[in-house]
Short mmCIF file of C-alpha atoms in Angstrom, two decimals:
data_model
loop_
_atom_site.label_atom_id
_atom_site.label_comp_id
_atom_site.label_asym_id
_atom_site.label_seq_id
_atom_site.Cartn_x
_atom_site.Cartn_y
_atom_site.Cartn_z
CA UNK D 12 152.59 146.86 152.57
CA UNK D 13 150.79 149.06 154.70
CA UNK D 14 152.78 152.41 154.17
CA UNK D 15 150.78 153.57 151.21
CA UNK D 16 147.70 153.44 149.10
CA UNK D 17 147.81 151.94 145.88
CA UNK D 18 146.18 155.27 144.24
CA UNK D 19 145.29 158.87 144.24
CA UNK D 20 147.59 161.23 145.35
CA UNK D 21 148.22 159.85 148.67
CA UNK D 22 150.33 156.81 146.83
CA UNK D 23 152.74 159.45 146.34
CA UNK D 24 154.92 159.85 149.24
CA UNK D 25 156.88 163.10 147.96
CA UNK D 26 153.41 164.93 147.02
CA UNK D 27 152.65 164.31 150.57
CA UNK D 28 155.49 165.47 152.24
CA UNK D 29 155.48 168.18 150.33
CA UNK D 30 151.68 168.93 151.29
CA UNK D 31 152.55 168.48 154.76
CA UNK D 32 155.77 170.90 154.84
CA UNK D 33 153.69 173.82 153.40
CA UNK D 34 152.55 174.86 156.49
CA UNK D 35 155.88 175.10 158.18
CA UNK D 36 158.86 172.98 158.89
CA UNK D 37 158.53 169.45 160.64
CA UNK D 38 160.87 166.87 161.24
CA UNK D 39 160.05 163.21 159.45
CA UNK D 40 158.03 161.87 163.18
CA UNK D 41 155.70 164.99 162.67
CA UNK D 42 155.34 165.32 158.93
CA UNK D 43 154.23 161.10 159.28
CA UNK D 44 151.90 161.87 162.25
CA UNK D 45 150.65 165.09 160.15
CA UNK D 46 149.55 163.20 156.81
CA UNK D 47 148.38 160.73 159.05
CA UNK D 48 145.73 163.04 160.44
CA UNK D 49 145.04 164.79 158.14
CA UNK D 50 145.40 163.26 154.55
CA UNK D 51 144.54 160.00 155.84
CA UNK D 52 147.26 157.96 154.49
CA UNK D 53 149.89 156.38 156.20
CA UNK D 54 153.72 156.57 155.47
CA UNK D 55 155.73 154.13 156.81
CA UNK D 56 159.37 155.86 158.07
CA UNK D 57 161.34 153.90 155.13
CA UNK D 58 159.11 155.01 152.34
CA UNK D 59 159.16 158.74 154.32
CA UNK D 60 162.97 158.97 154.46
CA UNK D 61 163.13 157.67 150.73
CA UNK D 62 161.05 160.24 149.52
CA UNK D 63 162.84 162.63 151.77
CA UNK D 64 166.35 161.69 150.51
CA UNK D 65 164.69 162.48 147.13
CA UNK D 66 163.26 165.83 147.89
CA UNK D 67 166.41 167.16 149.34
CA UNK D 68 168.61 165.54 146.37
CA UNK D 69 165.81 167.89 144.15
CA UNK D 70 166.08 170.82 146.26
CA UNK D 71 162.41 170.74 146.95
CA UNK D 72 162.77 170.30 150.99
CA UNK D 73 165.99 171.93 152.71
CA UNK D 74 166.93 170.67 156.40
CA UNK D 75 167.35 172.99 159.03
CA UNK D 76 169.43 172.65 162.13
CA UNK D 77 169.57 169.54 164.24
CA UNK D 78 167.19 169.58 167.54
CA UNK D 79 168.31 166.58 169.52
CA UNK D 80 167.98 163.53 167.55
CA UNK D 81 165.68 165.38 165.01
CA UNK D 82 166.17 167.67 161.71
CA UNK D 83 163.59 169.93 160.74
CA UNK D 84 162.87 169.87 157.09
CA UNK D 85 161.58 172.93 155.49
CA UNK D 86 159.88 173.16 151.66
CA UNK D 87 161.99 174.96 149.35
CA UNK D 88 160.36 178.13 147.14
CA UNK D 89 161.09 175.86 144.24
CA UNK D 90 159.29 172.70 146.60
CA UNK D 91 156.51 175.23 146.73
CA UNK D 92 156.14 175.60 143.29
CA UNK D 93 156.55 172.52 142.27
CA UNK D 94 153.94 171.46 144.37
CA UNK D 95 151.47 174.46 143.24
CA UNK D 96 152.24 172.92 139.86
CA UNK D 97 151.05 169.32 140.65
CA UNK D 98 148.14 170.56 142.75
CA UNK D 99 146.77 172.62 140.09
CA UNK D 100 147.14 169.78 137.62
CA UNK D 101 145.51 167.42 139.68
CA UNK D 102 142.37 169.56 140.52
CA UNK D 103 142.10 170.09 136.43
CA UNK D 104 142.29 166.41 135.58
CA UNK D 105 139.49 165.99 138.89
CA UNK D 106 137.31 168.74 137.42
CA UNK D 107 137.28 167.04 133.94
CA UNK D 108 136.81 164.02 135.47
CA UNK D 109 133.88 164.88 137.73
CA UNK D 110 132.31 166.90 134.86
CA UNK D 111 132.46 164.28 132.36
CA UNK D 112 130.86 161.69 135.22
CA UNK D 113 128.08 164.35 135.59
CA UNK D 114 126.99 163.56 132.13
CA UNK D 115 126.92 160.24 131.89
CA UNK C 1 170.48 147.87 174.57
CA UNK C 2 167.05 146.29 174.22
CA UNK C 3 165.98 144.46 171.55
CA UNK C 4 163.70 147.07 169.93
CA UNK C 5 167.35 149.14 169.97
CA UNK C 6 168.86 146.25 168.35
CA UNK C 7 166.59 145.70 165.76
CA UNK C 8 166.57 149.44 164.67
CA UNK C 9 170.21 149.42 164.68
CA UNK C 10 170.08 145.66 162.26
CA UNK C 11 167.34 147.21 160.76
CA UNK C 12 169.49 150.61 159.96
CA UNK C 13 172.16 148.63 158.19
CA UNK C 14 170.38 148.03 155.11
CA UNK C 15 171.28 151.51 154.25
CA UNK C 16 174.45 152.70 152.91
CA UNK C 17 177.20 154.15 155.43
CA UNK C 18 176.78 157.67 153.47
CA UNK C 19 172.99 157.46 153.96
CA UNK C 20 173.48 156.50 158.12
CA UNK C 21 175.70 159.45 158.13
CA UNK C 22 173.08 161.59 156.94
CA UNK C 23 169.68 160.59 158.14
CA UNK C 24 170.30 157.53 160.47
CA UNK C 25 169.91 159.41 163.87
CA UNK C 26 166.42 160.43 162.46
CA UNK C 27 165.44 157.15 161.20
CA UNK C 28 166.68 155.54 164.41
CA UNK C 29 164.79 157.97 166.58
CA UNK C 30 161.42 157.32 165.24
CA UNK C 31 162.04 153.11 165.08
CA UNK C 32 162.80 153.56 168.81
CA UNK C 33 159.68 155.70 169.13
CA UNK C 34 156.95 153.82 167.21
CA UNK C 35 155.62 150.59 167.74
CA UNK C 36 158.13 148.32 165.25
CA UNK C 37 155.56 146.07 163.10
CA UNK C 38 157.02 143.49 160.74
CA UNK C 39 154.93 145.86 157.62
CA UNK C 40 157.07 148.62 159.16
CA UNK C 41 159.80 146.70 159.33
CA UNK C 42 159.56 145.64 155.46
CA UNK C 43 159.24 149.05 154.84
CA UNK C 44 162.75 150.23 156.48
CA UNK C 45 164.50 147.34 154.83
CA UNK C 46 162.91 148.48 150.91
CA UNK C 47 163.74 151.36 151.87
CA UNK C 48 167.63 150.29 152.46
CA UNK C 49 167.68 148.51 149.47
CA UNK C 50 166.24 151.31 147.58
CA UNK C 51 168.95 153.74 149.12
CA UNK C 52 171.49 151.26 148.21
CA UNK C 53 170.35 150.58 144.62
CA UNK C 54 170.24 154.56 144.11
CA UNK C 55 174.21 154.85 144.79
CA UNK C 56 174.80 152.87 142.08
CA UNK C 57 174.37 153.29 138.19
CA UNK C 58 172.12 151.09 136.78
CA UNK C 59 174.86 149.39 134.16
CA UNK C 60 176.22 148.23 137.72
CA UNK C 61 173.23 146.87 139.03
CA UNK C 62 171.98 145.07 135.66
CA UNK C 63 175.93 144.11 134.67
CA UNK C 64 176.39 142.47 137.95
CA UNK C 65 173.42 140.71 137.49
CA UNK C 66 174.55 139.40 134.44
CA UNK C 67 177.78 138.23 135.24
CA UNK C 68 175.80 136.11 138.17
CA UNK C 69 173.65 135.03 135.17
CA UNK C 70 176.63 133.90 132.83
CA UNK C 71 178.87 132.54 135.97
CA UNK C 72 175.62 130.20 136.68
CA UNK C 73 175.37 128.99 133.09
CA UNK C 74 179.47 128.02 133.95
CA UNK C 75 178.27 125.94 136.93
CA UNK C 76 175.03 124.24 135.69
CA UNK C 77 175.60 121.13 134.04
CA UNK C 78 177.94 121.65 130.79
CA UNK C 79 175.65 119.82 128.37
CA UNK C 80 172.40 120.06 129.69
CA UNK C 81 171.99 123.77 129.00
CA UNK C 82 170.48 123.53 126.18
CA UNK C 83 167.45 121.46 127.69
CA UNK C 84 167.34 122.70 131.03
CA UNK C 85 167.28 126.43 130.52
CA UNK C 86 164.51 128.41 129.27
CA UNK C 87 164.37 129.97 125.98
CA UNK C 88 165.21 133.17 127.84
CA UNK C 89 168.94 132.29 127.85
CA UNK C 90 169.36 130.25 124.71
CA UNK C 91 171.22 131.61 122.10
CA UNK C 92 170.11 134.28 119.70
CA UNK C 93 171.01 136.06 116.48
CA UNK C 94 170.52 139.47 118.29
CA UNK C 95 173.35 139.19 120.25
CA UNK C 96 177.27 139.30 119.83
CA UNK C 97 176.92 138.49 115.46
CA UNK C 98 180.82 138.30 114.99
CA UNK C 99 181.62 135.99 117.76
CA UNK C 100 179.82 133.15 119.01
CA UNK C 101 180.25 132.60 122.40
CA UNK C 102 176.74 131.30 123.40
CA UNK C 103 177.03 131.87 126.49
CA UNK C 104 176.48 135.19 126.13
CA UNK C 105 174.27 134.91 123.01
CA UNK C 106 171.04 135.38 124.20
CA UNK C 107 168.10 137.28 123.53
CA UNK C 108 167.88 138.12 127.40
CA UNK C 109 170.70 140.17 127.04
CA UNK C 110 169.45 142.27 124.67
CA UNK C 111 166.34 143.25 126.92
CA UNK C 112 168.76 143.98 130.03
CA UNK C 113 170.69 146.21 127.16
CA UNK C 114 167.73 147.98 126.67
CA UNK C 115 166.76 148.17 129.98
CA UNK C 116 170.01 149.54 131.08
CA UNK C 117 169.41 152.29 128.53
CA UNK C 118 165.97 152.73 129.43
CA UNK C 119 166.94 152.91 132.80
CA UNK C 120 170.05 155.29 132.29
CA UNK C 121 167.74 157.51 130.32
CA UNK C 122 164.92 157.70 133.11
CA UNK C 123 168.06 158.36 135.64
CA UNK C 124 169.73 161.60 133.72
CA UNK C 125 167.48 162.43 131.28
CA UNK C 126 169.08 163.92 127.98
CA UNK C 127 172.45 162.84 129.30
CA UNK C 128 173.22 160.67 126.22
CA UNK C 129 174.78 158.01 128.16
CA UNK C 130 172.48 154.86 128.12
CA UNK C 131 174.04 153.94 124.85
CA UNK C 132 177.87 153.88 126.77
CA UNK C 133 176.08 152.23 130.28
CA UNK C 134 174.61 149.13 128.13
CA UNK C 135 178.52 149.17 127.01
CA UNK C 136 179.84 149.10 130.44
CA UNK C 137 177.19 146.28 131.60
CA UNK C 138 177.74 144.20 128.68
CA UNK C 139 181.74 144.05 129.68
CA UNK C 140 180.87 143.53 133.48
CA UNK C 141 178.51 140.75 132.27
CA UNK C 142 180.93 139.10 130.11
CA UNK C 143 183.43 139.40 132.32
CA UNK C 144 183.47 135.63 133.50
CA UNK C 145 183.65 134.59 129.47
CA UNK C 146 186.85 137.38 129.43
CA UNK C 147 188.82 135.49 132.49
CA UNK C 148 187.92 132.07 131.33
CA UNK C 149 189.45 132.74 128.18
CA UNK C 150 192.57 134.28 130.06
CA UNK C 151 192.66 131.58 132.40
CA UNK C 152 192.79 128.87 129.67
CA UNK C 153 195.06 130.76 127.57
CA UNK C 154 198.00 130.93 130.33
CA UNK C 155 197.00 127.32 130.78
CA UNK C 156 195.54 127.77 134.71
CA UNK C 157 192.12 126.05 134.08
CA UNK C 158 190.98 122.81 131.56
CA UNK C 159 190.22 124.06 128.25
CA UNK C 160 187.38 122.19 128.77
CA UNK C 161 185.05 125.01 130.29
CA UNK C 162 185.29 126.58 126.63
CA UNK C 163 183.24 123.36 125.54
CA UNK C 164 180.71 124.61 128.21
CA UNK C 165 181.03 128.41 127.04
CA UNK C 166 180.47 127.19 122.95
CA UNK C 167 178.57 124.20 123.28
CA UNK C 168 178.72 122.75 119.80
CA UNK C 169 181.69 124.22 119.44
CA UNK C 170 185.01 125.14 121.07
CA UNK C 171 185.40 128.64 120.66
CA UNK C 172 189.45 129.28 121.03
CA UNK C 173 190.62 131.28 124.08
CA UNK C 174 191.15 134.05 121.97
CA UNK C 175 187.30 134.34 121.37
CA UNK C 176 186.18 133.94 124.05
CA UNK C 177 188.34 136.71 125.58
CA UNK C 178 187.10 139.29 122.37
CA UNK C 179 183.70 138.22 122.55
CA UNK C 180 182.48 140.35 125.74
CA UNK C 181 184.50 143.14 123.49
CA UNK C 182 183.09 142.73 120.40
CA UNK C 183 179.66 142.82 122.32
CA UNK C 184 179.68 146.55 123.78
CA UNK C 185 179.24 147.58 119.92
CA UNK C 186 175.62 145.97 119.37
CA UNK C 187 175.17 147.11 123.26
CA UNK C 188 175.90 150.65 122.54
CA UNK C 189 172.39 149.81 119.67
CA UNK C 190 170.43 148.42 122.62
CA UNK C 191 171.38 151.05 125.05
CA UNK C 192 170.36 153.78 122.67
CA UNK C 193 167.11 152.42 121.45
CA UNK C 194 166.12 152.01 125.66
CA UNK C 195 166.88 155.50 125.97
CA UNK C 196 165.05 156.16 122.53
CA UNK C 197 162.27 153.66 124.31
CA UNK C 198 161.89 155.86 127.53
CA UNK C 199 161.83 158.79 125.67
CA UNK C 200 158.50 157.71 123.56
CA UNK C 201 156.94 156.53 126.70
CA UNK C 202 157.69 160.02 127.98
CA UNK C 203 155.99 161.48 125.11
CA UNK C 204 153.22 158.79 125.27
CA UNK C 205 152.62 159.82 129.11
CA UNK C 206 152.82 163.88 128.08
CA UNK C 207 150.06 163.38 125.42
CA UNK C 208 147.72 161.48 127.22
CA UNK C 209 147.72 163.96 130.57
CA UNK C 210 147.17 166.78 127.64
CA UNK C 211 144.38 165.39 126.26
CA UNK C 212 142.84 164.47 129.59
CA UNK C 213 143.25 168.19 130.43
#
């Protein structure tokens, strides 16, 4: 299925999401035409709304008032942690892994 | 309503009423907005089934599935199980050791026991219920045995579905009612050693991201 990679961190939806809403609040259309343009991966809107339902059930995305047919999501202070968190582990497991390819 | 409405309102119905409530408008909006591919299409429909598979607990999912799984083995041929079905769902000493309803005796059902704890466990971690969830989906799943033996006891269906249910053997109605019973105690094991199961792969998982760090 087209709506995500098979690796890296762009085959996780929520990591993305969460990437996108740490800039500001967006509603799903916007957060799917953000990672679009600028991670590069594409989300279809079942696999978006999945990983939404999931963040809000977490408490790591809140949504804000209804504008018209959209909600606004925003990224909770414990989203933005937990996202610092995963972030900083990935670029240590990258840096390991680029250092030990160095050497080879 | 045009068809590209219709098919995001079909396509919306693969999630739960609750869901709908909550996020439909949203969902619906952006169907009617984007161009509505059959990969995106896929995609809203996993999603639905996801959704729907999340409302309920996983001794539902797996007990329902093996109550479909032990009504089937009522409805294939009554003596050609033996030959026709895979080892899978031929009988085994794991399974129900004080009452042999083979039926139900099969190894299978000891890996959807420990799947339902392994499952329960991933769910609410530290909850301690996968060993009581592999209980509850062992008694949905031998459900059909439970009614059969009910049925033939107040004399409503031929006895002769117990021949079916013991094969090489008529287990009495009275069995075959305790059996699913007697089974939730080696389902409580199985349900416990999943959730002992998921938490060694968590371990497993921790250990190698600490040494790769």
């Amino acid at each position: 299925m087209a709506r995500k990679p098979s690796s890296g961190p762009a085959s996780d939806p929520e990591l993305l999401i969460l990437a996108s809403l740490a800039d500001g609040p967006k509603h799903g259309y916007a957060i799917m035409a953000d990672v679009e343009q600028s991670i590069g991966a594409t989300l279809g809107p079942g696999t978006l709304y999945t990983a939404i339902t999931r963040l809000v059930d977490q408490k790591l995305v809140a949504p804000e008032p209804v504008t018209g047919r959209q909600r606004p999501y925003r990224i909770t202070p414990k989203g933005a942690e937990v996202l610092e968190d995963r972030l900083t582990a990935m670029r240590r497991v990258a840096a390991v892994g680029l250092r030990r390819l160095r050497t080879v | 309503m045009s068809a590209r409405h219709l098919l995001a309102a079909l396509l919306l119905r693969c999630y739960p009423a609750a869901w709908r409530r909550e996020y439909g408008e949203e969902l619906g909006h952006i169907l009617e907005s984007r161009p509505l591919t059959v990969a995106i299409a896929a995609d809203v429909m996993v999603g639905g089934l996801r959704q729907r598979a999340r409302t309920l607990s996983p001794s539902t999912i797996l007990g329902v599935s093996s109550m479909l799984l032990v009504l089937s083995q009522f409805l294939v041929a009554p003596d050609g199980l033996g030959r026709y079905w895979p080892a899978a769902v031929r009988p085994s000493g794991m399974t129900f050791p004080t009452l042999k309803i083979t039926l139900l005796a099969s190894e299978l059902y000891v890996y959807i026991g420990i799947a339902c704890g392994y499952w329960t466990e991933s769910r609410s971690p530290g909850s301690r219920a996968a060993g009581h969830a592999a209980m509850r989906m062992a008694l949905i799943g031998g459900s059909p045995v439970l009614l059969a033996g009910l049925l033939i006891a107040a004399g409503l269906i031929d006895p002769g579905v117990a021949r079916v249910a013991g094969r090489g053997f008529e287990p009495s109605p009275v069995a075959m009612m305790l059996a699913p019973l007697a089974a939730t105690l080696p389902f409580w094991i199985w349900g416990t050693g999943g959730a002992y199961l998921r938490h060694w792969v968590n371990r497993r998982r921790e250990a190698r991201l600490q040494k790769l760090t």
